[in-house]
PDB file of C-alpha atoms in Angstrom:
ATOM      1  CA  LYS A   1       5.763  94.751 -30.690  1.00 43.00           C
ATOM      2  CA  ASN A   2       9.168  93.177 -31.377  1.00 48.00           C
ATOM      3  CA  GLN A   3      10.136  93.487 -27.758  1.00 47.00           C
ATOM      4  CA  ARG A   4       6.929  91.754 -26.762  1.00 46.00           C
ATOM      5  CA  LYS A   5       7.699  88.825 -29.057  1.00 44.00           C
ATOM      6  CA  LYS A   6      11.229  88.539 -27.617  1.00 43.00           C
ATOM      7  CA  ARG A   7       9.832  88.588 -24.117  1.00 46.00           C
ATOM      8  CA  MET A   8       7.328  85.801 -24.885  1.00 46.00           C
ATOM      9  CA  SER A   9       9.943  83.619 -26.612  1.00 45.00           C
ATOM     10  CA  SER A  10      12.056  83.400 -23.460  1.00 45.00           C
ATOM     11  CA  PRO A  11      10.993  80.361 -21.326  1.00 44.00           C
ATOM     12  CA  ASP A  12      11.868  82.014 -18.063  1.00 45.00           C
ATOM     13  CA  GLU A  13      10.115  85.317 -18.728  1.00 45.00           C
ATOM     14  CA  THR A  14       6.880  85.950 -16.895  1.00 43.00           C
ATOM     15  CA  ILE A  15       3.662  86.156 -18.822  1.00 44.00           C
ATOM     16  CA  PRO A  16       1.274  88.645 -17.274  1.00 45.00           C
ATOM     17  CA  LEU A  17      -2.428  87.939 -17.231  1.00 42.00           C
ATOM     18  CA  VAL A  18      -4.324  90.797 -18.871  1.00 43.00           C
ATOM     19  CA  VAL A  19      -7.530  91.685 -17.099  1.00 43.00           C
ATOM     20  CA  HIS A  20      -9.837  94.339 -18.527  1.00 44.00           C
ATOM     21  CA  THR A  21     -10.888  96.748 -15.811  1.00 44.00           C
ATOM     22  CA  ASP A  22     -12.504 100.126 -15.694  1.00 46.00           C
ATOM     23  CA  THR A  23      -9.625 102.673 -15.837  1.00 45.00           C
ATOM     24  CA  THR A  24     -11.859 105.707 -15.198  1.00 45.00           C
ATOM     25  CA  PRO A  25     -10.770 107.293 -11.887  1.00 45.00           C
ATOM     26  CA  ASN A  26     -13.360 107.965  -9.257  1.00 46.00           C
ATOM     27  CA  GLN A  27     -13.425 111.654  -8.507  1.00 44.00           C
ATOM     28  CA  GLY A  28     -14.885 111.099  -5.106  1.00 42.00           C
ATOM     29  CA  ASN A  29     -12.103 109.103  -3.536  1.00 43.00           C
ATOM     30  CA  LEU A  30      -9.024 108.810  -5.762  1.00 39.00           C
ATOM     31  CA  ALA A  31      -6.715 107.704  -3.024  1.00 42.00           C
ATOM     32  CA  SER A  32      -9.005 104.884  -2.017  1.00 42.00           C
ATOM     33  CA  ASP A  33      -9.311 103.625  -5.592  1.00 43.00           C
ATOM     34  CA  THR A  34      -5.582 103.775  -6.048  1.00 42.00           C
ATOM     35  CA  ASP A  35      -5.008 101.558  -3.023  1.00 44.00           C
ATOM     36  CA  ASN A  36      -7.713  98.922  -3.721  1.00 46.00           C
ATOM     37  CA  THR A  37      -7.818  98.663  -7.520  1.00 45.00           C
ATOM     38  CA  PRO A  38      -5.368  96.150  -8.978  1.00 45.00           C
ATOM     39  CA  ASN A  39      -3.670  98.160 -11.633  1.00 47.00           C
ATOM     40  CA  SER A  40      -0.382  96.205 -11.941  1.00 45.00           C
ATOM     41  CA  ALA A  41       0.630  92.678 -13.027  1.00 45.00           C
ATOM     42  CA  ASP A  42       2.167  91.890  -9.616  1.00 48.00           C
ATOM     43  CA  SER A  43      -1.270  91.581  -8.033  1.00 46.00           C
ATOM     44  CA  PHE A  44      -2.282  88.507 -10.213  1.00 46.00           C
ATOM     45  CA  PRO A  45      -1.018  84.842 -10.082  1.00 49.00           C
ATOM     46  CA  ILE A  46       1.839  84.323 -12.488  1.00 51.00           C
ATOM     47  CA  LEU A  47       2.238  80.926 -14.354  1.00 47.00           C
ATOM     48  CA  THR A  48       5.530  80.209 -16.079  1.00 54.00           C
ATOM     49  CA  ASN A  49       6.764  77.275 -18.234  1.00 54.00           C
ATOM     50  CA  SER A  50       9.291  76.363 -15.560  1.00 58.00           C
ATOM     51  CA  ASN A  51       6.591  76.161 -12.920  1.00 56.00           C
ATOM     52  CA  ARG A  52       4.488  73.931 -15.149  1.00 55.00           C
ATOM     53  CA  ARG A  53       7.411  71.564 -15.777  1.00 56.00           C
ATOM     54  CA  ASN A  54       8.257  71.352 -12.086  1.00 58.00           C
ATOM     55  CA  SER A  55       4.650  70.570 -11.175  1.00 58.00           C
ATOM     56  CA  TRP A  56       4.511  67.817 -13.800  1.00 56.00           C
ATOM     57  CA  GLU A  57       7.756  66.260 -12.515  1.00 57.00           C
ATOM     58  CA  MET A  58       6.550  66.397  -8.919  1.00 57.00           C
ATOM     59  CA  SER A  59       3.225  64.766  -9.801  1.00 60.00           C
ATOM     60  CA  GLY A  60       5.072  61.988 -11.737  1.00 57.00           C
ATOM     61  CA  GLU A  61       7.374  61.286  -8.805  1.00 57.00           C
ATOM     62  CA  ILE A  62       4.420  61.112  -6.434  1.00 59.00           C
ATOM     63  CA  SER A  63       2.607  58.668  -8.728  1.00 63.00           C
ATOM     64  CA  PHE A  64       5.726  56.485  -9.082  1.00 58.00           C
ATOM     65  CA  TYR A  65       6.317  56.269  -5.338  1.00 63.00           C
ATOM     66  CA  ALA A  66       2.628  55.545  -4.769  1.00 66.00           C
ATOM     67  CA  PHE A  67       2.489  52.641  -7.245  1.00 67.00           C
ATOM     68  CA  PHE A  68       5.997  51.247  -6.611  1.00 61.00           C
ATOM     69  CA  PRO A  69       4.957  48.880  -3.754  1.00 71.00           C
ATOM     70  CA  ILE A  70       2.101  47.574  -5.900  1.00 72.00           C
ATOM     71  CA  LEU A  71       4.414  46.994  -8.845  1.00 67.00           C
ATOM     72  CA  LEU A  72       6.934  45.304  -6.568  1.00 67.00           C
ATOM     73  CA  ALA A  73       4.274  42.993  -5.126  1.00 66.00           C
ATOM     74  CA  VAL A  74       2.965  42.100  -8.582  1.00 66.00           C
ATOM     75  CA  GLY A  75       6.492  41.347  -9.767  1.00 65.00           C
ATOM     76  CA  PHE A  76       7.185  39.142  -6.751  1.00 61.00           C
ATOM     77  CA  VAL A  77       3.967  37.193  -7.252  1.00 66.00           C
ATOM     78  CA  ALA A  78       4.720  36.749 -10.948  1.00 61.00           C
ATOM     79  CA  LEU A  79       8.259  35.555 -10.188  1.00 60.00           C
ATOM     80  CA  SER A  80       7.116  33.109  -7.530  1.00 62.00           C
ATOM     81  CA  SER A  81       4.355  31.808  -9.799  1.00 64.00           C
ATOM     82  CA  SER A  82       6.792  31.204 -12.621  1.00 72.00           C
ATOM     83  CA  ILE A  83       9.039  28.892 -10.552  1.00 80.00           C
ATOM     84  CA  VAL A  84       7.756  25.423  -9.610  1.00 81.00           C
ATOM     85  CA  THR A  85       9.639  22.954  -7.417  1.00 82.00           C
ATOM     86  CA  ILE A  86       9.121  19.221  -7.967  1.00 87.00           C
ATOM     87  CA  GLY A  87      10.096  17.056  -4.996  1.00 86.00           C
ATOM     88  CA  PRO A  88      11.875  13.687  -4.998  1.00 89.00           C
ATOM     89  CA  GLY A  89       9.752  10.765  -6.115  1.00 89.00           C
ATOM     90  CA  GLU A  90       7.495  13.040  -8.179  1.00 91.00           C
ATOM     91  CA  VAL A  91       7.057  14.102 -11.777  1.00 91.00           C
ATOM     92  CA  GLY A  92       5.258  17.325 -12.639  1.00 90.00           C
ATOM     93  CA  VAL A  93       2.934  17.924 -15.573  1.00 89.00           C
ATOM     94  CA  ALA A  94       2.538  21.557 -16.636  1.00 89.00           C
ATOM     95  CA  ILE A  95      -0.612  22.316 -18.644  1.00 88.00           C
ATOM     96  CA  THR A  96      -0.569  25.692 -20.420  1.00 86.00           C
ATOM     97  CA  PHE A  97      -3.425  26.564 -22.779  1.00 84.00           C
ATOM     98  CA  GLY A  98      -4.168  22.857 -23.288  1.00 81.00           C
ATOM     99  CA  HIS A  99      -0.541  21.888 -23.940  1.00 86.00           C
ATOM    100  CA  ALA A 100       1.083  19.461 -21.450  1.00 88.00           C
ATOM    101  CA  ARG A 101       4.776  18.996 -20.776  1.00 88.00           C
ATOM    102  CA  GLY A 102       6.739  17.135 -18.117  1.00 86.00           C
ATOM    103  CA  LEU A 103       8.653  18.735 -15.263  1.00 89.00           C
ATOM    104  CA  GLU A 104      11.645  16.997 -13.722  1.00 85.00           C
ATOM    105  CA  GLN A 105      12.691  17.002 -10.078  1.00 83.00           C
ATOM    106  CA  GLY A 106      13.995  20.343  -8.828  1.00 83.00           C
ATOM    107  CA  MET A 107      13.151  23.889  -9.918  1.00 82.00           C
ATOM    108  CA  ASN A 108      11.320  24.476 -13.187  1.00 81.00           C
ATOM    109  CA  SER A 109      10.149  27.689 -14.869  1.00 78.00           C
ATOM    110  CA  VAL A 110       6.598  27.949 -16.146  1.00 80.00           C
ATOM    111  CA  THR A 111       4.303  30.646 -17.450  1.00 76.00           C
ATOM    112  CA  PRO A 112       2.694  32.267 -14.408  1.00 77.00           C
ATOM    113  CA  TRP A 113      -1.069  32.409 -13.816  1.00 70.00           C
ATOM    114  CA  VAL A 114      -1.994  30.417 -16.925  1.00 63.00           C
ATOM    115  CA  THR A 115      -0.249  27.134 -16.098  1.00 78.00           C
ATOM    116  CA  ASP A 116      -1.800  24.296 -14.085  1.00 85.00           C
ATOM    117  CA  ILE A 117       0.641  21.966 -12.306  1.00 87.00           C
ATOM    118  CA  GLU A 118      -0.171  18.304 -11.602  1.00 89.00           C
ATOM    119  CA  ARG A 119       2.230  16.394  -9.360  1.00 91.00           C
ATOM    120  CA  ILE A 120       2.289  12.622  -9.963  1.00 92.00           C
ATOM    121  CA  SER A 121       4.049  10.307  -7.513  1.00 93.00           C
ATOM    122  CA  THR A 122       6.470   7.761  -8.985  1.00 93.00           C
ATOM    123  CA  LYS A 123       6.952   5.952  -5.662  1.00 94.00           C
ATOM    124  CA  THR A 124       5.690   2.423  -5.040  1.00 95.00           C
ATOM    125  CA  GLN A 125       1.987   2.497  -4.189  1.00 95.00           C
ATOM    126  CA  LYS A 126      -0.652  -0.041  -3.124  1.00 94.00           C
ATOM    127  CA  ILE A 127      -4.299  -0.532  -4.037  1.00 93.00           C
ATOM    128  CA  GLU A 128      -6.489  -2.830  -1.941  1.00 92.00           C
ATOM    129  CA  SER A 129      -9.943  -4.005  -2.938  1.00 90.00           C
ATOM    130  CA  VAL A 130     -12.531  -6.600  -1.910  1.00 90.00           C
ATOM    131  CA  ASN A 131     -13.928  -8.516  -4.890  1.00 89.00           C
ATOM    132  CA  LYS A 132     -16.832 -10.958  -5.013  1.00 88.00           C
ATOM    133  CA  VAL A 133     -16.009 -13.327  -7.856  1.00 88.00           C
ATOM    134  CA  PRO A 134     -17.539 -16.577  -9.188  1.00 87.00           C
ATOM    135  CA  THR A 135     -15.813 -19.957  -9.220  1.00 86.00           C
ATOM    136  CA  LYS A 136     -16.006 -22.885 -11.613  1.00 85.00           C
ATOM    137  CA  GLU A 137     -18.741 -24.474  -9.471  1.00 82.00           C
ATOM    138  CA  GLY A 138     -20.810 -21.276  -9.620  1.00 82.00           C
ATOM    139  CA  LEU A 139     -20.080 -20.238  -6.025  1.00 82.00           C
ATOM    140  CA  ALA A 140     -19.585 -16.602  -5.038  1.00 84.00           C
ATOM    141  CA  VAL A 141     -16.256 -16.153  -3.264  1.00 86.00           C
ATOM    142  CA  SER A 142     -14.997 -12.965  -1.616  1.00 87.00           C
ATOM    143  CA  LEU A 143     -11.329 -12.173  -2.289  1.00 88.00           C
ATOM    144  CA  ASP A 144      -9.131  -9.440  -0.793  1.00 91.00           C
ATOM    145  CA  LEU A 145      -6.813  -8.281  -3.563  1.00 92.00           C
ATOM    146  CA  ALA A 146      -3.732  -6.058  -3.172  1.00 94.00           C
ATOM    147  CA  ILE A 147      -1.841  -4.607  -6.154  1.00 95.00           C
ATOM    148  CA  ILE A 148       1.607  -3.075  -5.664  1.00 95.00           C
ATOM    149  CA  TYR A 149       2.564  -0.731  -8.511  1.00 96.00           C
ATOM    150  CA  ARG A 150       4.380   2.454  -9.517  1.00 95.00           C
ATOM    151  CA  ILE A 151       4.132   4.992 -12.349  1.00 95.00           C
ATOM    152  CA  ASP A 152       6.699   5.058 -15.153  1.00 94.00           C
ATOM    153  CA  PRO A 153       8.192   8.610 -15.046  1.00 93.00           C
ATOM    154  CA  PHE A 154       8.741   8.605 -18.804  1.00 92.00           C
ATOM    155  CA  LYS A 155       5.024   8.014 -19.498  1.00 93.00           C
ATOM    156  CA  VAL A 156       3.509  10.362 -16.933  1.00 93.00           C
ATOM    157  CA  VAL A 157       2.485  13.021 -19.474  1.00 92.00           C
ATOM    158  CA  GLU A 158       0.767  10.437 -21.672  1.00 92.00           C
ATOM    159  CA  LEU A 159      -0.992   8.915 -18.666  1.00 93.00           C
ATOM    160  CA  VAL A 160      -2.294  12.282 -17.428  1.00 92.00           C
ATOM    161  CA  THR A 161      -3.435  13.448 -20.875  1.00 91.00           C
ATOM    162  CA  THR A 162      -5.163  10.170 -21.803  1.00 92.00           C
ATOM    163  CA  VAL A 163      -6.504   8.981 -18.435  1.00 92.00           C
ATOM    164  CA  GLY A 164      -6.130  11.810 -15.913  1.00 90.00           C
ATOM    165  CA  THR A 165      -4.925  11.932 -12.344  1.00 91.00           C
ATOM    166  CA  ASP A 166      -7.548   9.397 -11.133  1.00 92.00           C
ATOM    167  CA  TYR A 167      -5.819   6.577 -13.003  1.00 93.00           C
ATOM    168  CA  ALA A 168      -6.120   4.217 -10.009  1.00 93.00           C
ATOM    169  CA  GLN A 169      -9.936   4.296 -10.023  1.00 92.00           C
ATOM    170  CA  ILE A 170     -10.324   4.669 -13.787  1.00 93.00           C
ATOM    171  CA  LEU A 171      -7.725   2.196 -15.030  1.00 93.00           C
ATOM    172  CA  ILE A 172      -6.096  -0.074 -12.439  1.00 94.00           C
ATOM    173  CA  GLU A 173      -9.066  -1.191 -10.343  1.00 93.00           C
ATOM    174  CA  PRO A 174     -11.386  -2.116 -13.268  1.00 93.00           C
ATOM    175  CA  GLU A 175      -8.626  -3.995 -15.085  1.00 93.00           C
ATOM    176  CA  SER A 176      -7.644  -5.954 -11.968  1.00 93.00           C
ATOM    177  CA  THR A 177     -11.254  -6.890 -11.161  1.00 92.00           C
ATOM    178  CA  SER A 178     -11.901  -8.085 -14.719  1.00 92.00           C
ATOM    179  CA  ALA A 179      -8.724 -10.178 -14.842  1.00 93.00           C
ATOM    180  CA  LEU A 180      -9.462 -11.727 -11.436  1.00 91.00           C
ATOM    181  CA  ARG A 181     -12.977 -12.767 -12.516  1.00 91.00           C
ATOM    182  CA  ILE A 182     -11.593 -14.413 -15.646  1.00 91.00           C
ATOM    183  CA  LEU A 183      -9.143 -16.515 -13.621  1.00 90.00           C
ATOM    184  CA  THR A 184     -11.518 -17.547 -10.825  1.00 89.00           C
ATOM    185  CA  ALA A 185     -14.250 -18.541 -13.288  1.00 88.00           C
ATOM    186  CA  ASP A 186     -11.918 -21.259 -14.601  1.00 87.00           C
ATOM    187  CA  SER A 187     -10.764 -22.389 -11.147  1.00 85.00           C
ATOM    188  CA  GLU A 188     -12.406 -24.463  -8.464  1.00 83.00           C
ATOM    189  CA  ALA A 189     -13.081 -22.999  -5.051  1.00 81.00           C
ATOM    190  CA  LYS A 190     -10.519 -25.214  -3.361  1.00 78.00           C
ATOM    191  CA  ALA A 191      -7.824 -23.758  -5.627  1.00 81.00           C
ATOM    192  CA  LEU A 192      -8.220 -20.437  -3.829  1.00 81.00           C
ATOM    193  CA  TYR A 193      -7.076 -21.808  -0.470  1.00 77.00           C
ATOM    194  CA  THR A 194      -4.615 -24.474  -1.604  1.00 78.00           C
ATOM    195  CA  ASP A 195      -1.258 -24.394  -3.370  1.00 78.00           C
ATOM    196  CA  SER A 196      -2.991 -23.460  -6.633  1.00 82.00           C
ATOM    197  CA  ARG A 197      -3.519 -19.979  -5.178  1.00 85.00           C
ATOM    198  CA  VAL A 198       0.097 -19.074  -5.982  1.00 88.00           C
ATOM    199  CA  GLN A 199      -0.488 -19.975  -9.632  1.00 89.00           C
ATOM    200  CA  ILE A 200      -3.574 -17.728  -9.733  1.00 90.00           C
ATOM    201  CA  GLN A 201      -1.503 -14.833  -8.379  1.00 91.00           C
ATOM    202  CA  THR A 202       1.186 -15.421 -11.014  1.00 92.00           C
ATOM    203  CA  ASP A 203      -1.347 -15.535 -13.855  1.00 93.00           C
ATOM    204  CA  LEU A 204      -3.123 -12.412 -12.578  1.00 93.00           C
ATOM    205  CA  LYS A 205       0.144 -10.480 -12.401  1.00 94.00           C
ATOM    206  CA  ALA A 206       1.029 -11.477 -15.967  1.00 94.00           C
ATOM    207  CA  MET A 207      -2.390 -10.316 -17.234  1.00 94.00           C
ATOM    208  CA  LEU A 208      -2.142  -6.936 -15.481  1.00 95.00           C
ATOM    209  CA  ILE A 209       1.382  -6.329 -16.774  1.00 95.00           C
ATOM    210  CA  ASP A 210       0.176  -7.016 -20.304  1.00 94.00           C
ATOM    211  CA  LYS A 211      -2.752  -4.578 -19.938  1.00 93.00           C
ATOM    212  CA  LEU A 212      -1.165  -1.732 -17.938  1.00 94.00           C
ATOM    213  CA  SER A 213       2.518  -1.551 -18.906  1.00 93.00           C
ATOM    214  CA  HIS A 214       1.924   0.344 -22.162  1.00 93.00           C
ATOM    215  CA  ARG A 215      -0.222   2.882 -20.274  1.00 92.00           C
ATOM    216  CA  GLY A 216       2.629   3.811 -17.923  1.00 93.00           C
ATOM    217  CA  VAL A 217       1.689   1.629 -14.911  1.00 95.00           C
ATOM    218  CA  VAL A 218       4.396  -0.788 -13.721  1.00 95.00           C
ATOM    219  CA  VAL A 219       2.889  -3.721 -11.771  1.00 95.00           C
ATOM    220  CA  GLU A 220       5.394  -4.986  -9.189  1.00 94.00           C
ATOM    221  CA  ASP A 221       3.352  -7.656  -7.397  1.00 94.00           C
ATOM    222  CA  VAL A 222      -0.186  -9.028  -6.939  1.00 94.00           C
ATOM    223  CA  LEU A 223      -1.351 -10.569  -3.657  1.00 92.00           C
ATOM    224  CA  LEU A 224      -4.465 -12.573  -2.750  1.00 89.00           C
ATOM    225  CA  LYS A 225      -4.653 -11.709   0.932  1.00 85.00           C
ATOM    226  CA  ASP A 226      -7.868 -13.301   2.198  1.00 83.00           C
ATOM    227  CA  VAL A 227     -10.482 -15.735   0.904  1.00 83.00           C
ATOM    228  CA  GLN A 228     -14.002 -15.868   2.318  1.00 82.00           C
ATOM    229  CA  LEU A 229     -15.987 -18.881   1.128  1.00 79.00           C
ATOM    230  CA  PRO A 230     -19.779 -19.422   1.459  1.00 77.00           C
ATOM    231  CA  LYS A 231     -20.896 -20.997   4.736  1.00 79.00           C
ATOM    232  CA  LEU A 232     -22.234 -24.154   3.084  1.00 77.00           C
ATOM    233  CA  LEU A 233     -18.916 -24.665   1.343  1.00 74.00           C
ATOM    234  CA  VAL A 234     -17.017 -24.024   4.552  1.00 74.00           C
ATOM    235  CA  ASP A 235     -19.159 -26.611   6.377  1.00 78.00           C
ATOM    236  CA  ALA A 236     -18.630 -29.138   3.576  1.00 78.00           C
ATOM    237  CA  ILE A 237     -14.895 -28.538   3.632  1.00 75.00           C
ATOM    238  CA  GLU A 238     -14.823 -28.983   7.403  1.00 77.00           C
ATOM    239  CA  MET A 239     -16.828 -32.240   7.174  1.00 85.00           C
ATOM    240  CA  LYS A 240     -14.552 -33.527   4.460  1.00 81.00           C
ATOM    241  CA  ALA A 241     -11.505 -32.594   6.474  1.00 80.00           C
ATOM    242  CA  GLN A 242     -12.989 -34.366   9.521  1.00 82.00           C
ATOM    243  CA  ALA A 243     -13.726 -37.482   7.456  1.00 86.00           C
ATOM    244  CA  GLU A 244     -10.204 -37.459   6.098  1.00 84.00           C
ATOM    245  CA  GLN A 245      -8.883 -37.203   9.618  1.00 86.00           C
ATOM    246  CA  ASP A 246     -11.090 -40.109  10.727  1.00 86.00           C
ATOM    247  CA  ALA A 247      -9.910 -42.185   7.780  1.00 88.00           C
ATOM    248  CA  LEU A 248      -6.327 -41.413   8.615  1.00 87.00           C
ATOM    249  CA  LYS A 249      -7.009 -42.383  12.227  1.00 87.00           C
ATOM    250  CA  MET A 250      -8.592 -45.677  11.210  1.00 88.00           C
ATOM    251  CA  SER A 251      -5.740 -46.379   8.859  1.00 88.00           C
ATOM    252  CA  PHE A 252      -3.374 -45.790  11.719  1.00 88.00           C
ATOM    253  CA  VAL A 253      -5.378 -48.131  13.958  1.00 88.00           C
ATOM    254  CA  LEU A 254      -5.414 -50.861  11.293  1.00 89.00           C
ATOM    255  CA  GLN A 255      -1.758 -50.442  10.714  1.00 89.00           C
ATOM    256  CA  LYS A 256      -1.186 -50.724  14.439  1.00 89.00           C
ATOM    257  CA  GLU A 257      -3.313 -53.908  14.670  1.00 89.00           C
ATOM    258  CA  GLU A 258      -1.476 -55.419  11.734  1.00 89.00           C
ATOM    259  CA  GLN A 259       1.773 -54.699  13.431  1.00 90.00           C
ATOM    260  CA  GLU A 260       0.431 -56.222  16.676  1.00 89.00           C
ATOM    261  CA  ALA A 261      -0.716 -59.331  14.792  1.00 89.00           C
ATOM    262  CA  GLU A 262       2.660 -59.653  13.207  1.00 89.00           C
ATOM    263  CA  ARG A 263       4.229 -59.303  16.635  1.00 89.00           C
ATOM    264  CA  LYS A 264       2.014 -62.041  18.124  1.00 89.00           C
ATOM    265  CA  ALA A 265       2.671 -64.311  15.166  1.00 89.00           C
ATOM    266  CA  ILE A 266       6.361 -63.888  15.617  1.00 90.00           C
ATOM    267  CA  GLU A 267       5.985 -64.516  19.347  1.00 88.00           C
ATOM    268  CA  ALA A 268       3.917 -67.658  18.785  1.00 88.00           C
ATOM    269  CA  LYS A 269       6.363 -68.894  16.252  1.00 87.00           C
ATOM    270  CA  GLY A 270       9.142 -68.410  18.736  1.00 86.00           C
ATOM    271  CA  ILE A 271       7.232 -70.279  21.468  1.00 85.00           C
ATOM    272  CA  ALA A 272       6.449 -73.121  19.093  1.00 83.00           C
ATOM    273  CA  GLU A 273      10.032 -73.390  18.061  1.00 82.00           C
ATOM    274  CA  PHE A 274      11.079 -73.347  21.702  1.00 78.00           C
ATOM    275  CA  GLN A 275       8.626 -76.094  22.605  1.00 76.00           C
ATOM    276  CA  SER A 276       9.715 -78.118  19.634  1.00 79.00           C
ATOM    277  CA  ILE A 277      13.298 -77.858  20.695  1.00 76.00           C
ATOM    278  CA  VAL A 278      12.491 -78.644  24.326  1.00 72.00           C
ATOM    279  CA  THR A 279      10.156 -81.537  23.468  1.00 73.00           C
ATOM    280  CA  SER A 280      12.672 -83.127  21.219  1.00 72.00           C
ATOM    281  CA  GLY A 281      15.162 -83.203  24.115  1.00 68.00           C
ATOM    282  CA  ILE A 282      12.801 -84.706  26.795  1.00 72.00           C
ATOM    283  CA  SER A 283      12.536 -88.482  27.208  1.00 71.00           C
ATOM    284  CA  PRO A 284      10.706 -90.735  29.771  1.00 73.00           C
ATOM    285  CA  GLN A 285      13.983 -91.715  31.369  1.00 72.00           C
ATOM    286  CA  LEU A 286      14.865 -88.055  31.883  1.00 72.00           C
ATOM    287  CA  LEU A 287      11.507 -87.341  33.461  1.00 72.00           C
ATOM    288  CA  GLN A 288      11.911 -90.351  35.832  1.00 74.00           C
ATOM    289  CA  TRP A 289      15.365 -89.215  36.770  1.00 76.00           C
ATOM    290  CA  LYS A 290      14.149 -85.668  37.514  1.00 75.00           C
ATOM    291  CA  GLY A 291      11.376 -87.175  39.711  1.00 74.00           C
ATOM    292  CA  ILE A 292      13.890 -89.198  41.680  1.00 76.00           C
ATOM    293  CA  GLU A 293      16.041 -86.138  42.230  1.00 78.00           C
ATOM    294  CA  ALA A 294      13.035 -84.190  43.485  1.00 75.00           C
ATOM    295  CA  THR A 295      12.074 -87.013  45.863  1.00 73.00           C
ATOM    296  CA  GLU A 296      15.556 -87.108  47.339  1.00 73.00           C
ATOM    297  CA  LYS A 297      15.515 -83.385  47.980  1.00 75.00           C
ATOM    298  CA  ILE A 298      12.109 -83.695  49.694  1.00 72.00           C
ATOM    299  CA  ALA A 299      13.311 -86.466  51.891  1.00 69.00           C
ATOM    300  CA  GLU A 300      16.322 -84.490  52.978  1.00 71.00           C
ATOM    301  CA  SER A 301      14.121 -81.565  54.070  1.00 70.00           C
ATOM    302  CA  GLN A 302      13.778 -80.838  57.862  1.00 70.00           C
ATOM    303  CA  ASN A 303      10.023 -80.285  57.566  1.00 68.00           C
ATOM    304  CA  THR A 304       7.727 -83.187  58.422  1.00 51.00           C
ATOM    305  CA  LYS A 305       6.145 -84.466  55.291  1.00 58.00           C
ATOM    306  CA  ILE A 306       4.504 -87.576  54.034  1.00 63.00           C
ATOM    307  CA  VAL A 307       5.825 -88.859  50.777  1.00 60.00           C
ATOM    308  CA  ILE A 308       3.425 -91.081  48.835  1.00 59.00           C
ATOM    309  CA  MET A 309       4.827 -92.766  45.828  1.00 58.00           C
ATOM    310  CA  GLY A 310       2.778 -93.309  42.699  1.00 58.00           C
ATOM    311  CA  ASN A 311       1.089 -96.518  41.754  1.00 52.00           C
ATOM    312  CA  SER A 312       3.616 -97.236  39.085  1.00 59.00           C
ATOM    313  CA  LYS A 313       7.289 -96.710  38.937  1.00 56.00           C
ATOM    314  CA  GLY A 314       6.950 -94.089  36.215  1.00 54.00           C
ATOM    315  CA  GLU A 315       4.736 -91.829  38.250  1.00 58.00           C
ATOM    316  CA  LEU A 316       6.137 -88.972  40.306  1.00 56.00           C
ATOM    317  CA  PRO A 317       5.620 -88.823  44.065  1.00 55.00           C
ATOM    318  CA  VAL A 318       2.784 -86.888  45.607  1.00 55.00           C
ATOM    319  CA  LEU A 319       3.763 -84.619  48.515  1.00 54.00           C
ATOM    320  CA  LEU A 320       1.368 -83.895  51.395  1.00 49.00           C
ATOM    321  CA  ASN A 321       2.053 -81.483  54.206  1.00 51.00           C
ATOM    322  CA  GLY A 322       1.819 -83.117  57.561  1.00 46.00           C
ATOM    323  CA  ASP A 323       0.931 -79.858  59.406  1.00 51.00           C
ATOM    324  CA  THR A 324      -2.551 -79.527  57.883  1.00 47.00           C
ATOM    325  CA  ASP A 325      -5.650 -79.983  60.015  1.00 49.00           C
ATOM    326  CA  GLU A 326      -6.651 -82.893  57.899  1.00 46.00           C
TER     327      GLU A 326
END
């Protein structure tokens, strides 16, 4: 009994399986029973503690090698999900279980699988819209409005948490339309296509800066690109412009006539002065002398002429051509 206990206490000793069998020999064929009946422990499977330990270790190694690629893939996915890269001109907003925090440019670590990333551009952007607004006269005018803006990187988290990522449609466009209507309602239609248009742009920019700057939107410029007036107003403006052109033309004509009248007056004055000077220097004796000189020259001519003197001595001679048929 003691030897049996010692044998069982050794880990490397074999433990035979005891099987109860009929030990009564068969008288008919003893040799046959001796060959076929398992009467020793060597004929049964033997399980030892060492064999059990080896089988457990082998099964553990097989399980480890089977699941290692899966574990490696899961680890790679978790690592890649925990690193977020924010490009230049962007600011990231990481939202984890309802808590938002900002991410700067470059690589950032986040909690994988439970973090949503929103990328907000801080570059200069443009919003264009077509607005139908009233004027002071009650006319409906169509205006093409362009707003150039950018997002303040230090207020991105506040903007996303209070407004969302659709801040252009939710915040900028309604505010710009409202401010534009306020300004055009106090302005005449002609102010939208004259020099007063620049003042409207300046006032609109100031109003948008006041409304959007504290929300994280930096307004850089506001442009009124195109103005489409009602047809009746366009026709009236064209008629007025044509009348103004006609008035300017008539004014030019009148100015030209006045200048021509002044020119003629000056010319007449010059002629009158000339005649006055000439008349004051002409006397009857001079005229008689000039007549005598002319008569002498006629008489000296080689052509045949008839010279008829006047009835009185003060009259000039009358010359008749002698070659006429008469």
